[in-house]
PDB file of C-alpha atoms in Angstrom:
ATOM      1  CA  UNK A 257     -95.464   0.324 109.774  1.00  0.00           C
ATOM      2  CA  UNK A 258     -92.000  -1.135 109.208  1.00  0.00           C
ATOM      3  CA  UNK A 259     -92.160  -0.359 105.485  1.00  0.00           C
ATOM      4  CA  UNK A 260     -93.263   3.208 106.178  1.00  0.00           C
ATOM      5  CA  UNK A 261     -90.499   3.753 108.713  1.00  0.00           C
ATOM      6  CA  UNK A 262     -87.865   2.233 106.438  1.00  0.00           C
ATOM      7  CA  UNK A 263     -88.738   4.410 103.458  1.00  0.00           C
ATOM      8  CA  UNK A 264     -89.108   7.563 105.531  1.00  0.00           C
ATOM      9  CA  UNK A 265     -85.714   7.128 107.177  1.00  0.00           C
ATOM     10  CA  UNK A 266     -84.131   6.896 103.747  1.00  0.00           C
ATOM     11  CA  UNK A 267     -86.024   9.956 102.528  1.00  0.00           C
ATOM     12  CA  UNK A 268     -85.135  12.013 105.612  1.00  0.00           C
ATOM     13  CA  UNK A 269     -81.480  11.023 105.318  1.00  0.00           C
ATOM     14  CA  UNK A 270     -81.493  12.358 101.773  1.00  0.00           C
ATOM     15  CA  UNK A 271     -83.343  15.529 102.836  1.00  0.00           C
ATOM     16  CA  UNK A 272     -80.838  16.353 105.566  1.00  0.00           C
ATOM     17  CA  UNK A 273     -77.970  15.813 103.117  1.00  0.00           C
ATOM     18  CA  UNK A 274     -79.581  17.751 100.293  1.00  0.00           C
ATOM     19  CA  UNK A 275     -79.756  21.065 102.129  1.00  0.00           C
ATOM     20  CA  UNK A 276     -75.984  21.292 101.683  1.00  0.00           C
ATOM     21  CA  UNK A 277     -76.042  20.599  97.943  1.00  0.00           C
ATOM     22  CA  UNK A 278     -76.471  22.994  95.062  1.00  0.00           C
ATOM     23  CA  UNK A 279     -79.902  22.156  93.633  1.00  0.00           C
ATOM     24  CA  UNK A 280     -78.823  23.238  90.177  1.00  0.00           C
ATOM     25  CA  UNK A 281     -76.743  20.074  89.808  1.00  0.00           C
ATOM     26  CA  UNK A 282     -79.067  18.216  87.462  1.00  0.00           C
ATOM     27  CA  UNK A 283     -77.146  15.000  86.845  1.00  0.00           C
ATOM     28  CA  UNK A 284     -77.494  11.654  88.585  1.00  0.00           C
ATOM     29  CA  UNK A 285     -74.227  10.325  89.929  1.00  0.00           C
ATOM     30  CA  UNK A 286     -73.137   7.448  92.135  1.00  0.00           C
ATOM     31  CA  UNK A 287     -71.040   9.998  94.095  1.00  0.00           C
ATOM     32  CA  UNK A 288     -73.733  12.699  94.387  1.00  0.00           C
ATOM     33  CA  UNK A 289     -73.678  12.788  98.209  1.00  0.00           C
ATOM     34  CA  UNK A 290     -70.031  11.907  98.829  1.00  0.00           C
ATOM     35  CA  UNK A 291     -69.027  15.361 100.079  1.00  0.00           C
ATOM     36  CA  UNK A 292     -72.260  16.616 101.618  1.00  0.00           C
ATOM     37  CA  UNK A 293     -73.264  13.372 103.309  1.00  0.00           C
ATOM     38  CA  UNK A 294     -70.654  10.628 103.035  1.00  0.00           C
ATOM     39  CA  UNK A 295     -72.547   8.379 105.480  1.00  0.00           C
ATOM     40  CA  UNK A 296     -75.786   8.355 103.486  1.00  0.00           C
ATOM     41  CA  UNK A 297     -75.441   4.936 101.871  1.00  0.00           C
ATOM     42  CA  UNK A 298     -74.277   3.261 105.084  1.00  0.00           C
ATOM     43  CA  UNK A 299     -77.269   4.770 106.938  1.00  0.00           C
ATOM     44  CA  UNK A 300     -79.772   3.468 104.377  1.00  0.00           C
ATOM     45  CA  UNK A 301     -78.026   0.088 104.138  1.00  0.00           C
ATOM     46  CA  UNK A 302     -78.115  -0.323 107.910  1.00  0.00           C
ATOM     47  CA  UNK A 303     -81.844   0.407 108.121  1.00  0.00           C
ATOM     48  CA  UNK A 304     -82.625  -1.963 105.236  1.00  0.00           C
ATOM     49  CA  UNK A 305     -80.590  -4.764 106.821  1.00  0.00           C
ATOM     50  CA  UNK A 306     -82.444  -4.315 110.117  1.00  0.00           C
ATOM     51  CA  UNK A 307     -85.825  -4.421 108.377  1.00  0.00           C
ATOM     52  CA  UNK A 308     -84.922  -7.507 106.366  1.00  0.00           C
ATOM     53  CA  UNK A 309     -83.576  -9.247 109.458  1.00  0.00           C
ATOM     54  CA  UNK A 310     -86.980  -8.742 111.100  1.00  0.00           C
ATOM     55  CA  UNK A 311     -88.960  -9.837 108.058  1.00  0.00           C
ATOM     56  CA  UNK A 312     -87.486 -11.866 105.205  1.00  0.00           C
ATOM     57  CA  UNK A 313     -90.195 -10.704 102.789  1.00  0.00           C
ATOM     58  CA  UNK A 314     -89.024  -7.080 103.012  1.00  0.00           C
ATOM     59  CA  UNK A 315     -86.270  -7.479 100.400  1.00  0.00           C
ATOM     60  CA  UNK A 316     -88.786  -8.566  97.772  1.00  0.00           C
ATOM     61  CA  UNK A 317     -91.236  -5.855  98.816  1.00  0.00           C
ATOM     62  CA  UNK A 318     -88.638  -3.124  98.299  1.00  0.00           C
ATOM     63  CA  UNK A 319     -87.797  -4.401  94.814  1.00  0.00           C
ATOM     64  CA  UNK A 320     -91.489  -4.441  93.914  1.00  0.00           C
ATOM     65  CA  UNK A 321     -92.025  -0.939  95.335  1.00  0.00           C
ATOM     66  CA  UNK A 322     -89.178   0.375  93.163  1.00  0.00           C
ATOM     67  CA  UNK A 323     -90.621  -1.295  90.044  1.00  0.00           C
ATOM     68  CA  UNK A 324     -94.135   0.028  90.671  1.00  0.00           C
ATOM     69  CA  UNK A 325     -92.777   3.528  91.250  1.00  0.00           C
ATOM     70  CA  UNK A 326     -90.590   3.624  88.124  1.00  0.00           C
ATOM     71  CA  UNK A 327     -93.349   2.420  85.785  1.00  0.00           C
ATOM     72  CA  UNK A 328     -95.633   5.319  86.766  1.00  0.00           C
ATOM     73  CA  UNK A 329     -94.244   8.575  85.363  1.00  0.00           C
ATOM     74  CA  UNK A 330     -90.666   7.653  86.243  1.00  0.00           C
ATOM     75  CA  UNK A 331     -88.673   6.891  89.384  1.00  0.00           C
ATOM     76  CA  UNK A 332     -89.819   9.857  91.458  1.00  0.00           C
ATOM     77  CA  UNK A 333     -91.189   8.454  94.723  1.00  0.00           C
ATOM     78  CA  UNK A 334     -94.784   9.252  93.756  1.00  0.00           C
ATOM     79  CA  UNK A 335     -95.942   5.856  95.032  1.00  0.00           C
ATOM     80  CA  UNK A 336     -95.226   7.018  98.598  1.00  0.00           C
ATOM     81  CA  UNK A 337     -97.678   9.931  98.537  1.00  0.00           C
ATOM     82  CA  UNK A 338    -100.993   9.740 100.385  1.00  0.00           C
ATOM     83  CA  UNK A 339    -104.198  10.964  98.734  1.00  0.00           C
ATOM     84  CA  UNK A 340    -105.030  14.624  99.247  1.00  0.00           C
ATOM     85  CA  UNK A 341    -107.502  17.238  98.031  1.00  0.00           C
ATOM     86  CA  UNK A 342    -105.506  17.766  94.836  1.00  0.00           C
ATOM     87  CA  UNK A 343    -105.015  14.193  93.654  1.00  0.00           C
ATOM     88  CA  UNK A 344    -105.793  10.550  94.344  1.00  0.00           C
ATOM     89  CA  UNK A 345    -102.467   8.798  94.760  1.00  0.00           C
ATOM     90  CA  UNK A 346    -101.136   5.449  93.618  1.00  0.00           C
ATOM     91  CA  UNK A 347    -101.448   3.413  96.816  1.00  0.00           C
ATOM     92  CA  UNK A 348    -105.056   2.430  96.106  1.00  0.00           C
ATOM     93  CA  UNK A 349    -104.432   1.501  92.453  1.00  0.00           C
ATOM     94  CA  UNK A 350    -105.231  -2.082  91.486  1.00  0.00           C
ATOM     95  CA  UNK A 351    -101.589  -3.258  91.353  1.00  0.00           C
ATOM     96  CA  UNK A 352    -100.805  -1.644  94.731  1.00  0.00           C
ATOM     97  CA  UNK A 353    -103.866  -1.898  96.992  1.00  0.00           C
ATOM     98  CA  UNK A 354    -103.315  -4.368  99.851  1.00  0.00           C
ATOM     99  CA  UNK A 355    -100.148  -5.400  98.062  1.00  0.00           C
ATOM    100  CA  UNK A 356     -97.365  -2.830  97.633  1.00  0.00           C
ATOM    101  CA  UNK A 357     -95.152  -2.647 100.742  1.00  0.00           C
ATOM    102  CA  UNK A 358     -91.681  -2.224 101.848  1.00  0.00           C
ATOM    103  CA  UNK A 359     -83.587 -11.613 104.288  1.00  0.00           C
ATOM    104  CA  UNK A 360     -80.291 -11.481 104.412  1.00  0.00           C
ATOM    105  CA  UNK A 361     -80.399 -10.684 100.685  1.00  0.00           C
ATOM    106  CA  UNK A 362     -77.606 -12.527  98.900  1.00  0.00           C
ATOM    107  CA  UNK A 363     -77.547 -11.762  95.224  1.00  0.00           C
ATOM    108  CA  UNK A 364     -76.450  -9.254  92.609  1.00  0.00           C
ATOM    109  CA  UNK A 365     -75.234  -5.782  93.527  1.00  0.00           C
ATOM    110  CA  UNK A 366     -75.070  -2.650  91.411  1.00  0.00           C
ATOM    111  CA  UNK A 367     -74.042   0.990  91.651  1.00  0.00           C
ATOM    112  CA  UNK A 368     -77.064   3.174  92.473  1.00  0.00           C
ATOM    113  CA  UNK A 369     -77.203   6.546  90.745  1.00  0.00           C
ATOM    114  CA  UNK A 370     -78.013   9.292  93.263  1.00  0.00           C
ATOM    115  CA  UNK A 371     -79.322  12.853  93.157  1.00  0.00           C
ATOM    116  CA  UNK A 372     -82.946  12.248  92.159  1.00  0.00           C
ATOM    117  CA  UNK A 373     -85.719  14.371  93.622  1.00  0.00           C
ATOM    118  CA  UNK A 374     -89.338  13.631  94.615  1.00  0.00           C
ATOM    119  CA  UNK A 375     -92.528  14.170  92.661  1.00  0.00           C
ATOM    120  CA  UNK A 376     -94.978  16.646  94.245  1.00  0.00           C
ATOM    121  CA  UNK A 377     -97.915  14.660  92.875  1.00  0.00           C
ATOM    122  CA  UNK A 378     -99.082  11.111  92.084  1.00  0.00           C
ATOM    123  CA  UNK A 379    -101.473   9.475  89.620  1.00  0.00           C
ATOM    124  CA  UNK A 380    -104.002   6.737  90.364  1.00  0.00           C
ATOM    125  CA  UNK A 381    -104.903   6.346  86.683  1.00  0.00           C
ATOM    126  CA  UNK A 382    -101.264   6.053  85.587  1.00  0.00           C
ATOM    127  CA  UNK A 383    -100.647   3.393  88.238  1.00  0.00           C
ATOM    128  CA  UNK A 384    -103.655   1.402  87.060  1.00  0.00           C
ATOM    129  CA  UNK A 385    -102.674   1.717  83.397  1.00  0.00           C
ATOM    130  CA  UNK A 386     -98.862   1.572  83.366  1.00  0.00           C
ATOM    131  CA  UNK A 387     -98.011  -1.290  85.724  1.00  0.00           C
ATOM    132  CA  UNK A 388     -98.337  -4.611  83.857  1.00  0.00           C
ATOM    133  CA  UNK A 389    -100.952  -6.966  85.240  1.00  0.00           C
ATOM    134  CA  UNK A 390    -100.032 -10.469  86.484  1.00  0.00           C
ATOM    135  CA  UNK A 391    -102.535 -11.659  83.857  1.00  0.00           C
ATOM    136  CA  UNK A 392    -100.539 -10.061  81.018  1.00  0.00           C
ATOM    137  CA  UNK A 393     -99.593 -11.977  77.893  1.00  0.00           C
ATOM    138  CA  UNK A 394     -95.987 -12.076  76.705  1.00  0.00           C
ATOM    139  CA  UNK A 395     -96.684  -9.547  73.956  1.00  0.00           C
ATOM    140  CA  UNK A 396     -98.297  -7.176  76.456  1.00  0.00           C
ATOM    141  CA  UNK A 397     -95.334  -7.491  78.818  1.00  0.00           C
ATOM    142  CA  UNK A 398     -92.854  -6.803  76.022  1.00  0.00           C
ATOM    143  CA  UNK A 399     -94.831  -3.754  74.857  1.00  0.00           C
ATOM    144  CA  UNK A 400     -95.129  -2.404  78.402  1.00  0.00           C
ATOM    145  CA  UNK A 401     -91.407  -2.659  79.059  1.00  0.00           C
ATOM    146  CA  UNK A 402     -90.517  -1.204  75.662  1.00  0.00           C
ATOM    147  CA  UNK A 403     -92.751   1.784  76.407  1.00  0.00           C
ATOM    148  CA  UNK A 404     -90.427   2.503  79.350  1.00  0.00           C
ATOM    149  CA  UNK A 405     -87.246   2.085  77.351  1.00  0.00           C
ATOM    150  CA  UNK A 406     -86.592  -1.463  78.534  1.00  0.00           C
ATOM    151  CA  UNK A 407     -85.817  -4.364  76.208  1.00  0.00           C
ATOM    152  CA  UNK A 408     -87.202  -7.892  76.163  1.00  0.00           C
ATOM    153  CA  UNK A 409     -83.907  -8.997  77.715  1.00  0.00           C
ATOM    154  CA  UNK A 410     -84.501  -6.495  80.535  1.00  0.00           C
ATOM    155  CA  UNK A 411     -88.028  -7.869  80.983  1.00  0.00           C
ATOM    156  CA  UNK A 412     -86.830 -11.435  81.486  1.00  0.00           C
ATOM    157  CA  UNK A 413     -83.963 -10.377  83.761  1.00  0.00           C
ATOM    158  CA  UNK A 414     -86.100  -8.111  85.956  1.00  0.00           C
ATOM    159  CA  UNK A 415     -88.796 -10.773  86.230  1.00  0.00           C
ATOM    160  CA  UNK A 416     -86.170 -12.790  88.093  1.00  0.00           C
ATOM    161  CA  UNK A 417     -86.934 -10.585  91.104  1.00  0.00           C
ATOM    162  CA  UNK A 418     -89.743 -13.097  91.604  1.00  0.00           C
ATOM    163  CA  UNK A 419     -87.141 -15.496  92.931  1.00  0.00           C
ATOM    164  CA  UNK A 420     -88.083 -13.985  96.298  1.00  0.00           C
ATOM    165  CA  UNK A 421     -91.326 -12.719  97.780  1.00  0.00           C
ATOM    166  CA  UNK A 422     -94.957 -13.752  97.813  1.00  0.00           C
ATOM    167  CA  UNK A 423     -98.152 -12.967  95.946  1.00  0.00           C
ATOM    168  CA  UNK A 424    -101.809 -12.763  96.924  1.00  0.00           C
ATOM    169  CA  UNK A 425    -104.265 -15.449  95.866  1.00  0.00           C
ATOM    170  CA  UNK A 426    -106.314 -12.787  94.056  1.00  0.00           C
ATOM    171  CA  UNK A 427    -103.456 -12.340  91.582  1.00  0.00           C
ATOM    172  CA  UNK A 428    -103.053 -16.000  90.569  1.00  0.00           C
ATOM    173  CA  UNK A 429    -106.416 -17.694  91.250  1.00  0.00           C
ATOM    174  CA  UNK A 430    -107.571 -17.420  87.642  1.00  0.00           C
ATOM    175  CA  UNK A 431    -104.414 -19.151  86.416  1.00  0.00           C
ATOM    176  CA  UNK A 432    -104.758 -22.146  88.710  1.00  0.00           C
ATOM    177  CA  UNK A 433    -108.454 -22.730  88.090  1.00  0.00           C
ATOM    178  CA  UNK A 434    -108.479 -22.085  84.331  1.00  0.00           C
ATOM    179  CA  UNK A 435    -105.086 -22.848  82.770  1.00  0.00           C
ATOM    180  CA  UNK A 436    -103.450 -26.163  81.936  1.00  0.00           C
ATOM    181  CA  UNK A 437     -99.749 -25.286  81.595  1.00  0.00           C
ATOM    182  CA  UNK A 438     -99.165 -25.952  85.308  1.00  0.00           C
ATOM    183  CA  UNK A 439     -97.299 -28.742  87.045  1.00  0.00           C
ATOM    184  CA  UNK A 440    -100.018 -30.982  88.560  1.00  0.00           C
ATOM    185  CA  UNK A 441     -98.467 -31.386  92.006  1.00  0.00           C
ATOM    186  CA  UNK A 442     -97.676 -27.668  92.165  1.00  0.00           C
ATOM    187  CA  UNK A 443    -101.254 -26.817  91.240  1.00  0.00           C
ATOM    188  CA  UNK A 444    -102.651 -29.035  93.986  1.00  0.00           C
ATOM    189  CA  UNK A 445    -100.419 -27.478  96.643  1.00  0.00           C
ATOM    190  CA  UNK A 446    -101.255 -23.908  95.603  1.00  0.00           C
ATOM    191  CA  UNK A 447    -105.007 -24.557  95.460  1.00  0.00           C
ATOM    192  CA  UNK A 448    -104.893 -25.807  99.045  1.00  0.00           C
ATOM    193  CA  UNK A 449    -104.032 -22.255 100.072  1.00  0.00           C
ATOM    194  CA  UNK A 450    -106.012 -20.423  97.394  1.00  0.00           C
ATOM    195  CA  UNK A 451    -109.642 -21.579  97.077  1.00  0.00           C
ATOM    196  CA  UNK A 452    -111.720 -20.875  93.978  1.00  0.00           C
ATOM    197  CA  UNK A 453    -113.654 -18.276  95.983  1.00  0.00           C
ATOM    198  CA  UNK A 454    -112.538 -16.251  98.988  1.00  0.00           C
ATOM    199  CA  UNK A 455    -109.119 -16.082 100.555  1.00  0.00           C
ATOM    200  CA  UNK A 456    -107.977 -13.244  98.298  1.00  0.00           C
ATOM    201  CA  UNK A 457    -105.207 -12.240 100.709  1.00  0.00           C
ATOM    202  CA  UNK A 458    -103.767 -15.733 101.215  1.00  0.00           C
ATOM    203  CA  UNK A 459    -100.098 -15.676 100.253  1.00  0.00           C
ATOM    204  CA  UNK A 460     -98.000 -18.126  98.249  1.00  0.00           C
ATOM    205  CA  UNK A 461     -94.276 -17.856  97.440  1.00  0.00           C
ATOM    206  CA  UNK A 462     -93.374 -16.754  93.934  1.00  0.00           C
ATOM    207  CA  UNK A 463     -90.525 -19.284  94.033  1.00  0.00           C
ATOM    208  CA  UNK A 464     -91.752 -22.431  95.764  1.00  0.00           C
ATOM    209  CA  UNK A 465     -88.285 -24.023  95.975  1.00  0.00           C
ATOM    210  CA  UNK A 466     -86.063 -21.267  97.442  1.00  0.00           C
ATOM    211  CA  UNK A 467     -88.540 -18.524  98.440  1.00  0.00           C
ATOM    212  CA  UNK A 468     -86.137 -16.412 100.530  1.00  0.00           C
ATOM    213  CA  UNK A 469     -82.944 -16.870  98.503  1.00  0.00           C
ATOM    214  CA  UNK A 470     -82.070 -14.592  95.599  1.00  0.00           C
ATOM    215  CA  UNK A 471     -80.919 -17.104  93.003  1.00  0.00           C
ATOM    216  CA  UNK A 472     -81.855 -18.396  89.531  1.00  0.00           C
ATOM    217  CA  UNK A 473     -84.353 -21.008  90.759  1.00  0.00           C
ATOM    218  CA  UNK A 474     -87.242 -18.900  89.430  1.00  0.00           C
ATOM    219  CA  UNK A 475     -86.192 -19.745  85.878  1.00  0.00           C
ATOM    220  CA  UNK A 476     -85.759 -23.453  86.635  1.00  0.00           C
ATOM    221  CA  UNK A 477     -89.311 -23.394  88.024  1.00  0.00           C
ATOM    222  CA  UNK A 478     -90.683 -21.897  84.815  1.00  0.00           C
ATOM    223  CA  UNK A 479     -89.131 -24.695  82.785  1.00  0.00           C
ATOM    224  CA  UNK A 480     -91.199 -27.266  84.718  1.00  0.00           C
ATOM    225  CA  UNK A 481     -94.394 -25.156  84.678  1.00  0.00           C
ATOM    226  CA  UNK A 482     -94.146 -23.931  88.257  1.00  0.00           C
ATOM    227  CA  UNK A 483     -94.679 -20.245  87.538  1.00  0.00           C
ATOM    228  CA  UNK A 484     -97.084 -18.819  90.120  1.00  0.00           C
ATOM    229  CA  UNK A 485     -98.386 -15.914  88.051  1.00  0.00           C
ATOM    230  CA  UNK A 486     -99.744 -16.157  84.521  1.00  0.00           C
ATOM    231  CA  UNK A 487     -97.260 -13.451  83.509  1.00  0.00           C
ATOM    232  CA  UNK A 488     -94.396 -15.513  84.974  1.00  0.00           C
ATOM    233  CA  UNK A 489     -95.192 -18.652  82.987  1.00  0.00           C
ATOM    234  CA  UNK A 490     -95.610 -16.570  79.830  1.00  0.00           C
ATOM    235  CA  UNK A 491     -91.831 -16.171  79.800  1.00  0.00           C
ATOM    236  CA  UNK A 492     -91.485 -19.913  79.139  1.00  0.00           C
ATOM    237  CA  UNK A 493     -94.462 -21.026  77.143  1.00  0.00           C
ATOM    238  CA  UNK A 494     -93.224 -21.657  73.610  1.00  0.00           C
ATOM    239  CA  UNK A 495     -92.467 -17.993  72.908  1.00  0.00           C
ATOM    240  CA  UNK A 496     -89.521 -15.773  72.058  1.00  0.00           C
ATOM    241  CA  UNK A 497     -88.189 -15.606  75.627  1.00  0.00           C
ATOM    242  CA  UNK A 498     -87.865 -19.369  76.205  1.00  0.00           C
ATOM    243  CA  UNK A 499     -84.180 -19.400  75.298  1.00  0.00           C
ATOM    244  CA  UNK A 500     -83.294 -16.623  77.747  1.00  0.00           C
ATOM    245  CA  UNK A 501     -85.149 -18.399  80.552  1.00  0.00           C
ATOM    246  CA  UNK A 502     -83.231 -21.583  79.754  1.00  0.00           C
ATOM    247  CA  UNK A 503     -79.929 -19.692  79.763  1.00  0.00           C
ATOM    248  CA  UNK A 504     -80.581 -18.120  83.169  1.00  0.00           C
ATOM    249  CA  UNK A 505     -81.754 -21.426  84.625  1.00  0.00           C
ATOM    250  CA  UNK A 506     -78.280 -22.886  84.067  1.00  0.00           C
ATOM    251  CA  UNK A 507     -76.113 -19.781  84.496  1.00  0.00           C
ATOM    252  CA  UNK A 508     -76.780 -17.805  87.670  1.00  0.00           C
ATOM    253  CA  UNK A 509     -73.877 -15.414  87.087  1.00  0.00           C
ATOM    254  CA  UNK A 510     -75.350 -14.390  83.751  1.00  0.00           C
ATOM    255  CA  UNK A 511     -78.689 -13.704  85.421  1.00  0.00           C
ATOM    256  CA  UNK A 512     -77.067 -11.649  88.182  1.00  0.00           C
ATOM    257  CA  UNK A 513     -75.101  -9.567  85.665  1.00  0.00           C
ATOM    258  CA  UNK A 514     -78.128  -8.854  83.493  1.00  0.00           C
ATOM    259  CA  UNK A 515     -80.409  -8.212  86.470  1.00  0.00           C
ATOM    260  CA  UNK A 516     -78.015  -5.608  87.888  1.00  0.00           C
ATOM    261  CA  UNK A 517     -77.709  -3.855  84.528  1.00  0.00           C
ATOM    262  CA  UNK A 518     -81.500  -3.826  84.078  1.00  0.00           C
ATOM    263  CA  UNK A 519     -82.037  -2.418  87.588  1.00  0.00           C
ATOM    264  CA  UNK A 520     -79.745   0.515  86.793  1.00  0.00           C
ATOM    265  CA  UNK A 521     -81.565   1.044  83.506  1.00  0.00           C
ATOM    266  CA  UNK A 522     -84.986   0.953  85.170  1.00  0.00           C
ATOM    267  CA  UNK A 523     -83.795   3.297  87.908  1.00  0.00           C
ATOM    268  CA  UNK A 524     -82.977   5.872  85.241  1.00  0.00           C
ATOM    269  CA  UNK A 525     -86.540   6.119  83.927  1.00  0.00           C
ATOM    270  CA  UNK A 526     -87.417   9.838  83.892  1.00  0.00           C
ATOM    271  CA  UNK A 527     -85.815  10.889  87.196  1.00  0.00           C
ATOM    272  CA  UNK A 528     -86.415  14.394  88.543  1.00  0.00           C
ATOM    273  CA  UNK A 529     -83.126  16.251  89.025  1.00  0.00           C
ATOM    274  CA  UNK A 530     -81.793  19.782  89.465  1.00  0.00           C
ATOM    275  CA  UNK A 531     -84.677  22.151  90.252  1.00  0.00           C
ATOM    276  CA  UNK A 532     -87.390  19.710  89.178  1.00  0.00           C
ATOM    277  CA  UNK A 533     -89.592  18.168  91.849  1.00  0.00           C
ATOM    278  CA  UNK A 534     -88.747  18.570  95.526  1.00  0.00           C
ATOM    279  CA  UNK A 535     -87.114  16.883  98.499  1.00  0.00           C
ATOM    280  CA  UNK A 536     -90.040  15.970 100.738  1.00  0.00           C
ATOM    281  CA  UNK A 537     -89.862  16.701 104.456  1.00  0.00           C
ATOM    282  CA  UNK A 538     -92.498  13.989 104.984  1.00  0.00           C
ATOM    283  CA  UNK A 539     -92.248  11.115 102.521  1.00  0.00           C
ATOM    284  CA  UNK A 540     -96.058  10.724 102.446  1.00  0.00           C
ATOM    285  CA  UNK A 541     -96.899  14.367 101.694  1.00  0.00           C
ATOM    286  CA  UNK A 542     -95.827  17.068  99.268  1.00  0.00           C
ATOM    287  CA  UNK A 543     -94.052  20.011 100.888  1.00  0.00           C
TER     288      UNK A 543
END
């Protein structure tokens, strides 16, 4: 309920502002709402801070929601749509079902480009096919990100979002009961909360050391084989991304800079602007 309320407040704030803006303006801009609705960003920021204060996990959930939206036909809010008679939406897709959802977040900041509009439809099949699985190999991850115009450097930087948040046992059970590139003590502690059968919804932190702090500890964890997901540990497993992981593990400022740049880049994946799409009155339904 909190996630739904948080997202809807942001959407409604944009809708109220947008009625005063010429829809023909088809360019994203960090100042898009400055004249029509100068309080927009402070409104959204206030609501996010309240939600995060109530539940530390919310910061990570919002980052994940943004990622899962952008990788399915662009950053168009399609992940928010409920199923209807016309289409089956993305909420029940494998990567999202019982998982996608909306701390005082200290970390990198970046300028958000504004003026994007909402998709009138959603795609279950695209969500199942376009969002990389936590069981993905390094080559699969690289190919998936490249297909969305993101580089291998972007992949490693954006994966650092796993410095906060949690994951369900169903997403990492196979790794802990079948793979050997895992720290022994870490494996024992995770298995205590994720049995070989059952307990699919049991949660474990993606970063076992500083689970609610946005920092570079995620990369330090990978270097000692404490990656929770198979796809996490693939970034430091004798492959082409090992050196970047090592660099971030010792230079947090470099990670923050690259993460911010990659977030802007990901946020620009096929946005709907101008007369394309719509501004939903209800974030869960097409107008």
